[in-house]
Amino acid sequence: MHDLVSYFHCACRSGKAVFFEPPYTPSACYGTQSYGNMVAGVSDTLWNNGRACGKSYRVKCIGGANEAPHPCKNGDTAVVKVVDYCKAGCQGIINLSKHAFSTIADPDAGIIQVEFNEV
């Protein structure tokens, strides 16, 4: 119960999230070194000249960002490690691996509203 309470009292940020398909390497942070399937790229909002590399975020889908019905999955969260940069034109503040996106939302939605906090 404590973890659930602390999540809802976190200093969460919100924005849009999209996803990218594997392979998840090479990446802007780690080149060809793999960090698995629960990874993300971040836009300029979080990138901070590369200081975002290696940070972990807990991400939760809070709603749709387009006409897709019921994009979120039961309040599930995903913890992702920042390994990449989502260049100018990125449609989300955070670009989740397809695996991470699928954990919290229906990939058919394409873009969702999320809350996230650093963990």
mmCIF file of C-alpha atoms in Angstrom:
data_model
loop_
_atom_site.group_PDB
_atom_site.id
_atom_site.type_symbol
_atom_site.label_atom_id
_atom_site.label_comp_id
_atom_site.label_asym_id
_atom_site.label_seq_id
_atom_site.Cartn_x
_atom_site.Cartn_y
_atom_site.Cartn_z
ATOM 1 C CA MET A 1 0.000 0.000 0.000
ATOM 2 C CA HIS A 2 2.849 2.398 0.785
ATOM 3 C CA ASP A 3 4.206 2.179 -2.799
ATOM 4 C CA LEU A 4 0.778 2.953 -4.235
ATOM 5 C CA VAL A 5 0.338 5.917 -1.914
ATOM 6 C CA SER A 6 3.816 7.275 -2.668
ATOM 7 C CA TYR A 7 3.179 7.009 -6.416
ATOM 8 C CA PHE A 8 0.027 9.108 -6.182
ATOM 9 C CA HIS A 9 1.809 11.702 -4.056
ATOM 10 C CA CYS A 10 4.816 11.951 -6.320
ATOM 11 C CA ALA A 11 6.012 15.056 -8.082
ATOM 12 C CA CYS A 12 4.820 13.659 -11.400
ATOM 13 C CA ARG A 13 5.147 15.386 -14.715
ATOM 14 C CA SER A 14 2.856 14.777 -17.630
ATOM 15 C CA GLY A 15 2.983 14.865 -21.396
ATOM 16 C CA LYS A 16 2.572 12.744 -24.485
ATOM 17 C CA ALA A 17 4.318 9.433 -25.144
ATOM 18 C CA VAL A 18 4.892 7.598 -28.402
ATOM 19 C CA PHE A 19 6.829 4.402 -29.112
ATOM 20 C CA PHE A 20 9.591 3.101 -31.343
ATOM 21 C CA GLU A 21 10.148 -0.353 -32.767
ATOM 22 C CA PRO A 22 13.159 -2.589 -32.050
ATOM 23 C CA PRO A 23 16.054 -2.851 -32.436
ATOM 24 C CA TYR A 24 16.738 -0.439 -29.594
ATOM 25 C CA THR A 25 20.397 -0.016 -30.496
ATOM 26 C CA PRO A 26 22.344 1.938 -31.468
ATOM 27 C CA SER A 27 21.332 4.674 -29.061
ATOM 28 C CA ALA A 28 22.517 8.233 -28.464
ATOM 29 C CA CYS A 29 23.603 7.396 -24.909
ATOM 30 C CA TYR A 30 25.227 3.981 -25.201
ATOM 31 C CA GLY A 31 25.945 3.264 -28.873
ATOM 32 C CA THR A 32 25.578 -0.466 -29.519
ATOM 33 C CA GLN A 33 25.375 -1.496 -25.838
ATOM 34 C CA SER A 34 21.940 -2.970 -25.121
ATOM 35 C CA TYR A 35 19.891 -2.162 -22.040
ATOM 36 C CA GLY A 36 17.053 -4.554 -22.820
ATOM 37 C CA ASN A 37 13.467 -3.850 -23.839
ATOM 38 C CA MET A 38 12.350 -1.386 -21.139
ATOM 39 C CA VAL A 39 14.057 1.691 -22.562
ATOM 40 C CA ALA A 40 13.121 5.137 -23.793
ATOM 41 C CA GLY A 41 14.304 8.144 -25.689
ATOM 42 C CA VAL A 42 13.451 11.615 -24.430
ATOM 43 C CA SER A 43 12.767 14.893 -26.185
ATOM 44 C CA ASP A 44 14.517 18.198 -25.545
ATOM 45 C CA THR A 45 12.231 18.726 -22.539
ATOM 46 C CA LEU A 46 14.126 16.022 -20.576
ATOM 47 C CA TRP A 47 17.337 15.514 -22.618
ATOM 48 C CA ASN A 48 19.353 18.255 -20.866
ATOM 49 C CA ASN A 49 22.386 17.950 -23.176
ATOM 50 C CA GLY A 50 22.602 14.205 -22.543
ATOM 51 C CA ARG A 51 22.319 14.351 -18.740
ATOM 52 C CA ALA A 52 19.116 12.305 -19.055
ATOM 53 C CA CYS A 53 21.147 9.249 -20.109
ATOM 54 C CA GLY A 54 20.772 6.459 -17.552
ATOM 55 C CA LYS A 55 17.899 8.036 -15.638
ATOM 56 C CA SER A 56 14.897 5.814 -14.937
ATOM 57 C CA TYR A 57 11.279 6.894 -15.069
ATOM 58 C CA ARG A 58 8.065 5.237 -13.935
ATOM 59 C CA VAL A 59 5.481 5.935 -16.630
ATOM 60 C CA LYS A 60 1.701 5.542 -16.420
ATOM 61 C CA CYS A 61 -0.858 5.992 -19.194
ATOM 62 C CA ILE A 62 -3.534 8.473 -18.102
ATOM 63 C CA GLY A 63 -5.475 8.857 -21.347
ATOM 64 C CA GLY A 64 -5.580 9.026 -25.081
ATOM 65 C CA ALA A 65 -4.023 11.731 -27.199
ATOM 66 C CA ASN A 66 -6.072 10.964 -30.293
ATOM 67 C CA GLU A 67 -9.333 9.232 -31.194
ATOM 68 C CA ALA A 68 -8.242 5.708 -30.166
ATOM 69 C CA PRO A 69 -10.825 4.245 -27.743
ATOM 70 C CA HIS A 70 -9.590 2.967 -24.363
ATOM 71 C CA PRO A 71 -5.813 3.238 -24.943
ATOM 72 C CA CYS A 72 -4.673 2.660 -21.333
ATOM 73 C CA LYS A 73 -4.214 -0.731 -19.665
ATOM 74 C CA ASN A 74 -5.664 -0.958 -16.129
ATOM 75 C CA GLY A 75 -3.412 1.663 -14.521
ATOM 76 C CA ASP A 76 -0.258 -0.388 -15.091
ATOM 77 C CA THR A 77 3.104 1.357 -14.939
ATOM 78 C CA ALA A 78 6.404 0.716 -16.685
ATOM 79 C CA VAL A 79 9.886 1.658 -15.492
ATOM 80 C CA VAL A 80 12.170 2.628 -18.360
ATOM 81 C CA LYS A 81 15.800 3.630 -18.625
ATOM 82 C CA VAL A 82 16.714 6.588 -20.844
ATOM 83 C CA VAL A 83 19.088 5.401 -23.551
ATOM 84 C CA ASP A 84 18.264 7.656 -26.486
ATOM 85 C CA TYR A 85 17.358 11.103 -27.741
ATOM 86 C CA CYS A 86 14.078 11.773 -29.513
ATOM 87 C CA LYS A 87 15.125 14.385 -32.064
ATOM 88 C CA ALA A 88 13.263 17.533 -33.094
ATOM 89 C CA GLY A 89 9.853 16.624 -34.412
ATOM 90 C CA CYS A 90 9.376 13.966 -31.737
ATOM 91 C CA GLN A 91 5.644 13.728 -31.057
ATOM 92 C CA GLY A 92 6.081 12.922 -27.374
ATOM 93 C CA ILE A 93 8.044 14.088 -24.381
ATOM 94 C CA ILE A 94 9.052 10.455 -23.953
ATOM 95 C CA ASN A 95 9.512 7.887 -26.716
ATOM 96 C CA LEU A 96 8.999 4.453 -25.165
ATOM 97 C CA SER A 97 10.233 1.160 -26.533
ATOM 98 C CA LYS A 98 7.309 -0.731 -28.039
ATOM 99 C CA HIS A 99 7.665 -3.279 -25.217
ATOM 100 C CA ALA A 100 7.311 -0.577 -22.531
ATOM 101 C CA PHE A 101 4.443 1.155 -24.357
ATOM 102 C CA SER A 102 2.617 -2.177 -24.690
ATOM 103 C CA THR A 103 2.895 -2.675 -20.927
ATOM 104 C CA ILE A 104 0.839 0.443 -20.216
ATOM 105 C CA ALA A 105 -1.222 1.013 -23.369
ATOM 106 C CA ASP A 106 -2.533 -0.430 -26.608
ATOM 107 C CA PRO A 107 0.110 0.166 -29.315
ATOM 108 C CA ASP A 108 -2.716 0.763 -31.810
ATOM 109 C CA ALA A 109 -3.311 4.075 -29.993
ATOM 110 C CA GLY A 110 0.077 5.298 -31.249
ATOM 111 C CA ILE A 111 0.243 8.281 -28.897
ATOM 112 C CA ILE A 112 -0.985 8.615 -25.317
ATOM 113 C CA GLN A 113 -1.032 11.013 -22.388
ATOM 114 C CA VAL A 114 1.242 9.896 -19.548
ATOM 115 C CA GLU A 115 2.329 10.832 -16.066
ATOM 116 C CA PHE A 116 5.907 10.029 -15.138
ATOM 117 C CA ASN A 117 8.385 10.530 -12.365
ATOM 118 C CA GLU A 118 12.061 9.793 -11.919
ATOM 119 C CA VAL A 119 12.778 6.688 -9.835
#
